[in-house]
Coordinates of C-alpha atoms and ligand atoms in Angstrom, one line a residue:
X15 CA 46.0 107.1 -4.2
X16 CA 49.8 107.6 -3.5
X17 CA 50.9 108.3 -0.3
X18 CA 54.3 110.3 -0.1
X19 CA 56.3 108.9 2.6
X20 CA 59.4 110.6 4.3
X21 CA 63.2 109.5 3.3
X22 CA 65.0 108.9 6.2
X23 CA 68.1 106.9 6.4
X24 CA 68.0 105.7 3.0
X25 CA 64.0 103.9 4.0
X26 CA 60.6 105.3 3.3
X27 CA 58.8 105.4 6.4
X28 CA 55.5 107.1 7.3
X29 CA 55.3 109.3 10.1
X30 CA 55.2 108.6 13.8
X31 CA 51.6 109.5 14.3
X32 CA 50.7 107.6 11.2
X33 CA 48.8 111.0 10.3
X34 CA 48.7 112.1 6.7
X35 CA 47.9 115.8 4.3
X36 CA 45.8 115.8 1.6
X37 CA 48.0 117.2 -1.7
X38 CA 45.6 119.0 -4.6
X39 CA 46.5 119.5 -7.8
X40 CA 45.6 123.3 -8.1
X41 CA 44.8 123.0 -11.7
X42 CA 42.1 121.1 -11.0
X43 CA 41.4 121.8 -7.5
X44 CA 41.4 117.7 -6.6
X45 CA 42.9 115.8 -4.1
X46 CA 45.5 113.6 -6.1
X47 CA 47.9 112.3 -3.1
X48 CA 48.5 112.1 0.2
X49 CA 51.6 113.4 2.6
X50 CA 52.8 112.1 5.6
X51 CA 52.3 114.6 8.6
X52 CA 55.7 114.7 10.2
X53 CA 55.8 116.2 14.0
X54 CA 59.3 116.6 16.3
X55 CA 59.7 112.6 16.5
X56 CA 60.0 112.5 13.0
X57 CA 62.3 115.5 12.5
X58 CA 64.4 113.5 15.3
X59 CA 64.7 110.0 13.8
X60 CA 65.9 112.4 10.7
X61 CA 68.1 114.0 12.6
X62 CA 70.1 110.3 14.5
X63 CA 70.1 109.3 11.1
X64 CA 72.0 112.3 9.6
X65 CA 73.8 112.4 12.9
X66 CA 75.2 108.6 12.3
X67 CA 75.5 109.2 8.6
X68 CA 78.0 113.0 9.2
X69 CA 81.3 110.9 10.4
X70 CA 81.6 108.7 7.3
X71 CA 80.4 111.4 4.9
X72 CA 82.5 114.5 6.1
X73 CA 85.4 112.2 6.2
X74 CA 84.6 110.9 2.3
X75 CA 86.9 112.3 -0.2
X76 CA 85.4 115.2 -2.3
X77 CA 85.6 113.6 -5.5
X78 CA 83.6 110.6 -4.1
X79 CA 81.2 113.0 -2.7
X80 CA 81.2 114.7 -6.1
X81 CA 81.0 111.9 -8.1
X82 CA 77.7 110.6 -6.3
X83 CA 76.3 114.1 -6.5
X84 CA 77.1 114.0 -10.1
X85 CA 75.4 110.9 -10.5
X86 CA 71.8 112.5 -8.8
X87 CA 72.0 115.1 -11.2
X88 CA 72.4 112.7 -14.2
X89 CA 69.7 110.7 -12.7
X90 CA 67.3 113.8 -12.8
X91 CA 67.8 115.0 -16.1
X92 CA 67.3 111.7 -17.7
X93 CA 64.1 111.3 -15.9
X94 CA 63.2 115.0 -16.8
X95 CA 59.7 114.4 -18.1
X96 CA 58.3 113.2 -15.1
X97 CA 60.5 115.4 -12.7
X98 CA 58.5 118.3 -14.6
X99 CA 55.0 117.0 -14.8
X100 CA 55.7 116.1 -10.9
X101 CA 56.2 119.5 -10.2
X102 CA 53.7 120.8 -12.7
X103 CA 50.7 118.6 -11.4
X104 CA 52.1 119.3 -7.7
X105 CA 52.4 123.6 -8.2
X106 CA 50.2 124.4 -11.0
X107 CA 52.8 126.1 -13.7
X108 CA 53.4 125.2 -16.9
X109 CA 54.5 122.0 -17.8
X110 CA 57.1 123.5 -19.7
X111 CA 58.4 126.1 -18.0
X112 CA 59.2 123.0 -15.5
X113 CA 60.6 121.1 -18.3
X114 CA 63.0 124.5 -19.5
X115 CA 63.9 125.7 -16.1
X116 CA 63.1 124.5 -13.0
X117 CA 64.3 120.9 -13.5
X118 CA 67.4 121.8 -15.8
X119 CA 68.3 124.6 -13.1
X120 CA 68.1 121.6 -10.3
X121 CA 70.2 119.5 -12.2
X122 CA 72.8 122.5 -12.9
X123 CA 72.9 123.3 -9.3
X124 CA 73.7 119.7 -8.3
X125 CA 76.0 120.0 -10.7
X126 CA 77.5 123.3 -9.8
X127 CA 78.1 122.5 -6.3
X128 CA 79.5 118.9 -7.0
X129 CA 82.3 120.4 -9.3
X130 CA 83.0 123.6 -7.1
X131 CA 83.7 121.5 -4.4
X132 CA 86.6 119.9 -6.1
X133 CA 88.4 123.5 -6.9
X134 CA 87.4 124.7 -3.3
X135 CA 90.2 126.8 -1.5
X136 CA 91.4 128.4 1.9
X137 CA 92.9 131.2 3.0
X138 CA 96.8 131.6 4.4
X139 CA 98.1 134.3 5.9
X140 CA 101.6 134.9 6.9
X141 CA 102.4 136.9 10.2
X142 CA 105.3 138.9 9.3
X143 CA 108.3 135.5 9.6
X144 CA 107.0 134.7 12.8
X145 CA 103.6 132.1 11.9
X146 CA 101.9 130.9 9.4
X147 CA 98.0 131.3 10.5
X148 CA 95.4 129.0 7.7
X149 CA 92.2 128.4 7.8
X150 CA 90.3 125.3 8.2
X151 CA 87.1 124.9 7.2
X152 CA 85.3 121.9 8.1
X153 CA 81.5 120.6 7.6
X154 CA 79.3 122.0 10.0
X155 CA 77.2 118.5 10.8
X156 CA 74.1 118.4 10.0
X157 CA 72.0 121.1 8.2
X158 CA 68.4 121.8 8.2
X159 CA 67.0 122.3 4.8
X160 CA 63.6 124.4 4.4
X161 CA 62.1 125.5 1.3
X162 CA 58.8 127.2 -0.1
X163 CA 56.3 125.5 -2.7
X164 CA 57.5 128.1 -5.8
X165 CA 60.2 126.3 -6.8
X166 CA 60.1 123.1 -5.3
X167 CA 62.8 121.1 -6.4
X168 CA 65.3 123.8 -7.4
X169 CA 65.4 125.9 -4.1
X170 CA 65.7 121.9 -2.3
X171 CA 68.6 121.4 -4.4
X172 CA 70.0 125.2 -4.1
X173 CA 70.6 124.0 -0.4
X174 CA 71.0 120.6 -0.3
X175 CA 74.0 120.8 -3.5
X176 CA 76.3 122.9 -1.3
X177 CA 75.6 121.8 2.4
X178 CA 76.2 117.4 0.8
X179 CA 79.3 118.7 -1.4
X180 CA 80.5 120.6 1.5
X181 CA 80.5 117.1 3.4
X182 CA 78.0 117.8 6.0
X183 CA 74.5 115.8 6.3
X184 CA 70.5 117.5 6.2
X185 CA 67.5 117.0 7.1
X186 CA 65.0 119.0 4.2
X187 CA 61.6 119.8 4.7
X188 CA 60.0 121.2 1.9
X189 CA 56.7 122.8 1.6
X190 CA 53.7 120.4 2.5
X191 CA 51.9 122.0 -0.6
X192 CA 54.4 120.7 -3.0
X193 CA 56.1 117.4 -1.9
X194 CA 56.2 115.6 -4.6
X195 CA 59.2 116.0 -6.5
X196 CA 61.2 115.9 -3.6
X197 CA 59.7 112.1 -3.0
X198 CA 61.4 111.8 -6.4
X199 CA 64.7 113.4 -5.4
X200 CA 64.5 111.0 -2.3
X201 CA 63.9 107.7 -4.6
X202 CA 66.5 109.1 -6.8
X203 CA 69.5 109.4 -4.0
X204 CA 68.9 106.0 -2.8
X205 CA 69.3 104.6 -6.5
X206 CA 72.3 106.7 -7.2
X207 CA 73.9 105.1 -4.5
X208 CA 73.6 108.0 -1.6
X209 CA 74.7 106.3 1.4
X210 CA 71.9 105.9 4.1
X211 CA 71.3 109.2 6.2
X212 CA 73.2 111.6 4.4
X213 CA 70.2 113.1 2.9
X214 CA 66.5 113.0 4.9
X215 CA 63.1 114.3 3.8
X216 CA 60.8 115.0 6.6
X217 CA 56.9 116.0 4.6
X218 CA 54.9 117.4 7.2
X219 CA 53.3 121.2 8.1
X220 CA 55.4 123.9 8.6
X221 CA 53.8 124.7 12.0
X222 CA 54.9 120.8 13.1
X223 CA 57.6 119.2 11.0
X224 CA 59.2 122.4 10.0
X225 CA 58.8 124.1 13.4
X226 CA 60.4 121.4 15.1
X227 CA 63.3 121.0 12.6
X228 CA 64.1 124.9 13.7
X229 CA 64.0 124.1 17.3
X230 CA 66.1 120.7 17.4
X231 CA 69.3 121.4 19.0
X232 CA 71.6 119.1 17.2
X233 CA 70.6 120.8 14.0
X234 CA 72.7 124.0 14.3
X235 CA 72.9 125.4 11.0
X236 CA 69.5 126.1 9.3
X237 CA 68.8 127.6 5.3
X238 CA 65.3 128.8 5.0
X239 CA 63.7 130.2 1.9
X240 CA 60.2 131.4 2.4
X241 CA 57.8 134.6 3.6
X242 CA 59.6 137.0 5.6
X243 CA 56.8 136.1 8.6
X244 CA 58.4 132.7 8.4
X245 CA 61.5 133.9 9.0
X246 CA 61.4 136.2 11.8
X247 CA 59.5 133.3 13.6
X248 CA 62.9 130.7 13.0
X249 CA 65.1 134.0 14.0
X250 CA 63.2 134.0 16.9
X251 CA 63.8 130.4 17.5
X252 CA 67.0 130.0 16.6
X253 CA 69.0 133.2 17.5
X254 CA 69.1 131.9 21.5
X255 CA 70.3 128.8 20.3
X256 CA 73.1 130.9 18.5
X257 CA 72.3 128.7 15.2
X258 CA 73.8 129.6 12.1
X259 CA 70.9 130.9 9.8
X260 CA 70.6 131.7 6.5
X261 CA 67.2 133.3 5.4
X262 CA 66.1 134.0 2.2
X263 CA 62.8 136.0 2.4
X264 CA 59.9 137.8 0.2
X265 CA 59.9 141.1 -2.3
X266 CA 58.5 143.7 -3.9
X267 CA 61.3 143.9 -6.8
X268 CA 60.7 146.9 -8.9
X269 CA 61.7 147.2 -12.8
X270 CA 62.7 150.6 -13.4
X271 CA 62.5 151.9 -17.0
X272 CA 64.4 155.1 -17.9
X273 CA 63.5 157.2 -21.0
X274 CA 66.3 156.2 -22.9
X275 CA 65.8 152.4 -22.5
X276 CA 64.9 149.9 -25.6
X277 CA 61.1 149.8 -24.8
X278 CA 60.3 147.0 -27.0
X279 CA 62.9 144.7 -25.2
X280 CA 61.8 146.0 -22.0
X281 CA 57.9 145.5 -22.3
X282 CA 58.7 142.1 -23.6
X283 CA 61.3 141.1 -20.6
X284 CA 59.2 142.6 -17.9
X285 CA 56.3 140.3 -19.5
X286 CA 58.1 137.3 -18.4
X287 CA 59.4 139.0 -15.4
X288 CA 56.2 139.6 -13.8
X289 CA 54.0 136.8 -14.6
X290 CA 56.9 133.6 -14.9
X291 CA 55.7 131.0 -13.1
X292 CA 52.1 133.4 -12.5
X293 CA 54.3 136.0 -10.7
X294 CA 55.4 133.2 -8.1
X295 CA 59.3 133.9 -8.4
X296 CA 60.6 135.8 -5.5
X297 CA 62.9 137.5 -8.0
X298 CA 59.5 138.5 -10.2
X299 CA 59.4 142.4 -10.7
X300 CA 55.5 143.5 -9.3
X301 CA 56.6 147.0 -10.0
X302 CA 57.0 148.9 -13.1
X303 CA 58.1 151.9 -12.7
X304 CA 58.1 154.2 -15.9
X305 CA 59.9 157.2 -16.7
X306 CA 56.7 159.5 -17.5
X307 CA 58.2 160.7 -21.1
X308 CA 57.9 156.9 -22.0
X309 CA 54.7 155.4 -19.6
X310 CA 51.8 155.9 -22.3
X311 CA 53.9 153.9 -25.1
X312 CA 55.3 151.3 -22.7
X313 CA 51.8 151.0 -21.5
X314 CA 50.5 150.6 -25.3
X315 CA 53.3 147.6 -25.7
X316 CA 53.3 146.4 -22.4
X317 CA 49.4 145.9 -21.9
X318 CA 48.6 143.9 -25.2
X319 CA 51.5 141.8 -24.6
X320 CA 49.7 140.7 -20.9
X321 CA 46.4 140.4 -22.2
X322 CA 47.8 137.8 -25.0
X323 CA 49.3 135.3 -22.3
X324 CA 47.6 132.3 -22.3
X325 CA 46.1 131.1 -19.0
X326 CA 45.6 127.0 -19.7
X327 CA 45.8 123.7 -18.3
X328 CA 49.2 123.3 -17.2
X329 CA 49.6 120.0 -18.8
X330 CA 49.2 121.7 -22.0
X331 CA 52.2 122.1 -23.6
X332 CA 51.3 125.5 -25.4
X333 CA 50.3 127.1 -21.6
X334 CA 52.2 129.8 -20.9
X335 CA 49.9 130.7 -17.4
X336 CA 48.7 128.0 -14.7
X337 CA 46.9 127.7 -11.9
X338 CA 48.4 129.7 -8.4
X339 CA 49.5 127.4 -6.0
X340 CA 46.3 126.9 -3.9
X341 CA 43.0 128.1 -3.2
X342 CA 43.6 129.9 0.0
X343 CA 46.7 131.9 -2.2
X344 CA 44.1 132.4 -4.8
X345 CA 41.9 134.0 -2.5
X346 CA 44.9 135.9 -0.9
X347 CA 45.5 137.5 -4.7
X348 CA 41.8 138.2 -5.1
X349 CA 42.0 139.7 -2.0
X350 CA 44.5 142.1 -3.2
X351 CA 42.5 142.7 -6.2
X352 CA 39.7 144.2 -4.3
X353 CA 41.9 146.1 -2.2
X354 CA 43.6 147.8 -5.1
X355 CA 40.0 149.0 -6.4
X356 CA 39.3 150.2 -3.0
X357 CA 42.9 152.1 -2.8
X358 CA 42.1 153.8 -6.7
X359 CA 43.3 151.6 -9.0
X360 CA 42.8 151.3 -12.3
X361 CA 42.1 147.5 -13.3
X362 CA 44.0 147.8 -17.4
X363 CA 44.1 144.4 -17.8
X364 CA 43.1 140.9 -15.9
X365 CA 41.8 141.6 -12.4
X366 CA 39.6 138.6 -11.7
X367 CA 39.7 134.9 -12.9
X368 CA 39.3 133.2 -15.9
X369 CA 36.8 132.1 -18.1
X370 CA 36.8 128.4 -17.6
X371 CA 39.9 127.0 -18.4
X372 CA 39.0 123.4 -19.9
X373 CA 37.4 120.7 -18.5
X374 CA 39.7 118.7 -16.6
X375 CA 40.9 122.5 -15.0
X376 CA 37.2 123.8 -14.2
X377 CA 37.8 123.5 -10.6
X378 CA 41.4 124.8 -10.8
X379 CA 42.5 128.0 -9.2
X380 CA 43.5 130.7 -11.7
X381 CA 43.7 134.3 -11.8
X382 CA 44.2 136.2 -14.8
X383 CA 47.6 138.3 -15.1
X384 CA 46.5 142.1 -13.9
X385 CA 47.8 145.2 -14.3
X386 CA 47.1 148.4 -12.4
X387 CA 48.1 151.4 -13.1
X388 CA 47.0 154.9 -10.8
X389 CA 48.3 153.7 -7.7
X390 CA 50.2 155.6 -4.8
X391 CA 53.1 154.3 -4.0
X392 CA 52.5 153.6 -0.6
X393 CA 49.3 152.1 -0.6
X394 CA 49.1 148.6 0.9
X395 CA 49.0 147.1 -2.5
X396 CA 52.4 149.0 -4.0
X397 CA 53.8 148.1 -0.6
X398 CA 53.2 144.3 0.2
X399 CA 54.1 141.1 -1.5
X400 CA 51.2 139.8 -3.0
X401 CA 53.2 136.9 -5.0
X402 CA 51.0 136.4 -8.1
X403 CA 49.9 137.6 -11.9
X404 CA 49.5 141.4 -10.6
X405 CA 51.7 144.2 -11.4
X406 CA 51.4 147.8 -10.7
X407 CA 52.8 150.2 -12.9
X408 CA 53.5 153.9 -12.1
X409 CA 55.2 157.1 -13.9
X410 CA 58.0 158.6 -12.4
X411 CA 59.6 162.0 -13.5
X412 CA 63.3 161.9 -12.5
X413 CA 66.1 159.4 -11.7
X414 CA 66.2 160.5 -7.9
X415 CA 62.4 159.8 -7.5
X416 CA 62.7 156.2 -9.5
X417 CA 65.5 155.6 -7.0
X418 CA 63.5 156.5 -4.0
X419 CA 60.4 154.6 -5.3
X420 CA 62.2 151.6 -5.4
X421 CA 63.7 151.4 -1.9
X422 CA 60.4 152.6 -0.5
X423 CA 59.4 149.6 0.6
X424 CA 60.4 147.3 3.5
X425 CA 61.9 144.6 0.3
X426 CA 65.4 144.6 -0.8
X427 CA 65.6 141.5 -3.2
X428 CA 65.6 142.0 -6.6
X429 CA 65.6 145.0 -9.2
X430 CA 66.0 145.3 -12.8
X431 CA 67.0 148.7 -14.8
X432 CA 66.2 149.8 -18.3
X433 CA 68.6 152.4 -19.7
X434 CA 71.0 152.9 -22.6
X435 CA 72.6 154.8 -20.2
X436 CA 76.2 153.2 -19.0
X437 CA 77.0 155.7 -16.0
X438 CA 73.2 155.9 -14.9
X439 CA 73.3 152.2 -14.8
X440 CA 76.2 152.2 -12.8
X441 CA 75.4 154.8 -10.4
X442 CA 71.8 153.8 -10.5
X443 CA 73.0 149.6 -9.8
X444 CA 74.8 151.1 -6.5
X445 CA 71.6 153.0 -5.0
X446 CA 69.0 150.6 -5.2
X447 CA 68.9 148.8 -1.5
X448 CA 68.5 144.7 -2.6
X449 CA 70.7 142.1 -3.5
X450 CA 70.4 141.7 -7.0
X451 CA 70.5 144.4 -9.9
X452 CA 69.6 143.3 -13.4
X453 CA 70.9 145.8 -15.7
X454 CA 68.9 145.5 -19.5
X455 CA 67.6 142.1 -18.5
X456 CA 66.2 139.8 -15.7
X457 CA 67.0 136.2 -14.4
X458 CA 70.3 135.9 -15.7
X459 CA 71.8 133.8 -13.4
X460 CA 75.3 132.1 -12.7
X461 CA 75.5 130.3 -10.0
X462 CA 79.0 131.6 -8.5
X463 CA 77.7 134.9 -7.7
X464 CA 76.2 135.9 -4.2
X465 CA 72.4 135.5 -3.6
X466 CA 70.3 136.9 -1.0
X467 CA 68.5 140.1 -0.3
X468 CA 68.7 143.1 2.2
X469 CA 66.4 144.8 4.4
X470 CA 63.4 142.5 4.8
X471 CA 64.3 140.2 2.2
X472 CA 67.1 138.1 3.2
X473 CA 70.3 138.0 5.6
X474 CA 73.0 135.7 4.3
X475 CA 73.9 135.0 1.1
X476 CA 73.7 131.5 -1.1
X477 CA 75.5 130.6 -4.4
X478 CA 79.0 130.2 -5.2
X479 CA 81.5 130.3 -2.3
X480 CA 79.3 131.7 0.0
X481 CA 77.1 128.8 0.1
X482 CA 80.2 126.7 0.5
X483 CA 81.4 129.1 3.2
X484 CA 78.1 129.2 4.8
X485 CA 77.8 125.2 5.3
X486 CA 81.6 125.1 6.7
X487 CA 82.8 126.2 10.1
X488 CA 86.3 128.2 9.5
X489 CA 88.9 127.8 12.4
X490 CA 92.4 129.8 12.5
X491 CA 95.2 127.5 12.9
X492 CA 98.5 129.3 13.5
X493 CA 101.6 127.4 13.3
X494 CA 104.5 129.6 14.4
X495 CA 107.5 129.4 12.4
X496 CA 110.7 130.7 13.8
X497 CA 111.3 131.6 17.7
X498 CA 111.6 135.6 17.4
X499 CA 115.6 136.2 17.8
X500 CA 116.2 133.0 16.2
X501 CA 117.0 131.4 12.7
X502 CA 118.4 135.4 12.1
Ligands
LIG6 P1 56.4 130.1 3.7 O1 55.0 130.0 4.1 O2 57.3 131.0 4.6 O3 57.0 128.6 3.8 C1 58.3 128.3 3.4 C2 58.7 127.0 4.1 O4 58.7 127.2 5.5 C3 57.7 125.9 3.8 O5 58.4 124.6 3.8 C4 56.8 126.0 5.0 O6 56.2 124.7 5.3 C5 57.9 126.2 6.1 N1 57.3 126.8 7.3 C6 56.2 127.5 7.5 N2 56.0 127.8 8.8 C7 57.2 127.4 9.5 C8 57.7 127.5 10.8 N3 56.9 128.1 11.8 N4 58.9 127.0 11.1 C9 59.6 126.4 10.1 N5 59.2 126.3 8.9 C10 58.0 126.8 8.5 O7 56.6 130.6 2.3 P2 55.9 130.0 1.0 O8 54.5 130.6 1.0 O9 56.1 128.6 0.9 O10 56.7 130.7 -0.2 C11 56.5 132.0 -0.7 C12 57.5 133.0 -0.1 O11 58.8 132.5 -0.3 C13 57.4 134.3 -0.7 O12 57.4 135.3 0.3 C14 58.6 134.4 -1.6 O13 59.1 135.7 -1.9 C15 59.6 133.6 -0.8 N6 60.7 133.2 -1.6 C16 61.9 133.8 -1.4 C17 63.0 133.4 -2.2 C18 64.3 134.0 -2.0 O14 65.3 133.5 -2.6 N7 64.4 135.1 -1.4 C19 62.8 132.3 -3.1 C20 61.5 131.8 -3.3 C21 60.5 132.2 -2.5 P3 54.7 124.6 4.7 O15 54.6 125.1 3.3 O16 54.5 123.1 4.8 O17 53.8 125.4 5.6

């Protein structure tokens, strides 16, 4: 059985303590590697190496950087197939919803990042004749990189793309539950010619390696994308240290669908945006909220639609539904299940797990996609992030109440909004509290856009310049340019 080793300085090495995790397939529920166990020495043999490896690479020109970047991505994509059944074996989805999006989107955001690098600008402002004042924005030095199990490989390269291109180094730890596509990505720098250093991944527990990655004090910027419980614990950590942070957290995203909306496009779009990827998309909409003129025919389209999702062995390439990340999150979402009976709901579709799946998956962790309607709306269940197949939906009667239902919740993330309806989208678009608003449509994504979320789901922002911005320190030069009295 393989054992994933860390990446650092261009090696594989095992951890310091020798110590290893035991990585299940959650399909089946089997142990089918190992992980090294990483601790603070590890995270600090990462960190000399990036440390060594930051002069030579922030002093590289950006189309070098670029072109090596470019290369990574071109690497990945022609090794697709097993990039996706890495990260389909290692997180339970579908093999091809790896295949169509999570490994294309990794390769775009390599690609993204290498290219915007090249038409990156600055800012010069002139002070009256007197000075030119510009601004320089250099690599920060070297990043640390953490990132959740949902979307393994492309949230590692949402972070890593900008913080390389921008010509600092990292240290990555992504999620001991799902390491093993970023043993790929580590196997595939080396052989695209990444020099030594620049890039290190540290496996290991969140409580050790990733803990101690937060506290190192030569790693002063830090992007994290995880639970918002996660993240207040690295604020707390790194806010003395006056670290730069960027945190992209958990939410509660509703879908909100006016009378007037196209209610077969928006039962079919809120299929896939509640249960992609089982409902383990931060952006994933877990409530539907339905303008009551419309709620019994959405419900008529909506619910059919759910039951008909095919919950299968992830391998399968006809599997729409696969197994939840792990057994303790499939006990979490069962959890939540009970609790929604308790709080009143009505179970209208799903609500417990399969039937078994297949033979190879009988041990696998599954739950089928649920919907609950009959819920308050700020019962524990409307109100916290459950992260799975489970969607509540609810009727609302006017566009102030949809509005209020959707900020009622500590989440600010995503929302989506259903309406034929150009000035309510508009008006509606500026009064929901999150980061994103999809107006007659969900995940559309381009990548030069800002990304984050408000309130308890984020501060920062990723994508486009921002990430740029974010991974470079900007300081004011001012050059004066005539004595005052002189030159007329
Ligand atoms: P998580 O438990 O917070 O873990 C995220 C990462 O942080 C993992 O690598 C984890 O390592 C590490 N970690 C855990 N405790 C740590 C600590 N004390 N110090 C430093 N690092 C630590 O989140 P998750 O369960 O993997 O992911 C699901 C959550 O991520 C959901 O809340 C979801 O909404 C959110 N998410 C947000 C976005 C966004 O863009 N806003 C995108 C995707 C997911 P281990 O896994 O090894 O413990």
């Amino acid at each position: 059985m393989r054992t994933i080793p860390n990446f650092i300085a261009g090696e594989e090495r095992e951890s310091l303590s020798g110590r290893t995790l035991d990585n299940y397939e959650p399909a089946t529920g089997e142990v089918y590697s190992r992980v090294t166990d990483s601790a603070a020495g590890d995270i600090h043999a990462a960190y000399l190496a990036a440390r060594d490896a930051f002069p030579d690479w922030s002093g590289t020109p950006a189309s070098d950087r670029s072109e090596t970047l470019l290369k990574i991505a071109d690497a990945i994509e022609k090794d697709l197939q097993r990039f996706a059944e890495a990260e389909s074996r290692d997180t339970g989805k579908p093999v091809r919803l790896a295949a169509a999006v999570d490994i294309p989107r990794a390769v775009s955001n390599l690609r993204f990042f290498a290219t915007a690098i090249l038409h990156a600008s600055s800012e010069l402002h002139t002070t009256d004749r007197e000075a030119l004042n510009f601004t320089l924005r250099r690599p920060r030095g070297v990043a640390g990189l953490i990132s959740p199990w949902n979307l393994p490989l492309y949230l590692l390269t949402w972070k890593i793309a900008p913080a390389l291109a921008a010509g600092n180094t990292a240290v990555a730890k992504p999620s001991e539950v799902t390491p093993m596509t970023a043993a790929l990505l580590g196997e595939t720098c080396a052989a695209a010619g990444l020099p030594p250093g620049v890039l290190n991944i540290v496996h290991g527990s969140g409580a050790g390696a990733g803990a101690a990655l937060t506290a190192h004090p030569g790693i002063t910027t830090i992007s994290f994308t995880g639970g918002t419980a996660t993240g207040a614990e690295i604020a707390r950590t790194a806010a003395p240290m006056f670290k730069k942070l960027a945190l992209e957290m958990g939410g509660k995203n509703p879908n909100i669908i006016f009378e007037d909306a196209d209610l077969e496009r928006a039962a079919e779009v809120s299929v896939q945006s509640s249960f992609s990827n089982q409902g383990q998309i931060c952006l994933c909409g877990s409530r539907v909220l339905v303008h009551r003129a419309l709620y019994d025919r959405f419900l008529q389209r909506f619910v059919p639609l759910v039951e008909n999702l095919k919950v299968g062995d992830p391998l399968e390439p006809d599997t729409v539904q696969g197994a939840v990340v792990s057994r303790a999150h499939r006990d979490k979402i069962l959890g939540y299940l009970k609790l929604a009976r308790e709080e009143g709901g009505r179970i209208l579709c799903g609500g417990s797990v399969p039937q078994q799946v297949n033979r190879r998956c009988r041990n696998g962790w599954f739950v089928r996609p649920t919907v609950i309607a009959d819920l308050a709306v700020d019962c524990r269940v409307n109100q916290e992030e459950i992260f799975g197949p489970v969607v509540t939906v609810t009727p609302f009667e006017n566009e102030n109440e949809a509005v209020d239902m959707a900020n009622g919740t500590r989440y600010g993330l995503a929302a989506s909004v259903w309406t034929r309806d150009l000035e309510r989208a508009h008006r509606v678009a500026e009064r929901i509290d999150c980061g994103t608003v999809w107006i007659n449509c969900w995940m559309l994504r381009d990548l030069r856009v800002p990304f984050g979320g408000m309130k308890d789901s984020g501060v920062g922002r990723e994508g486009g310049d921002e990430a740029l911005r974010f991974f470079t320190e900007p300081k004011n030069v001012c050059i004066r340019m005539n004595q005052p009295g002189r030159n007329g």
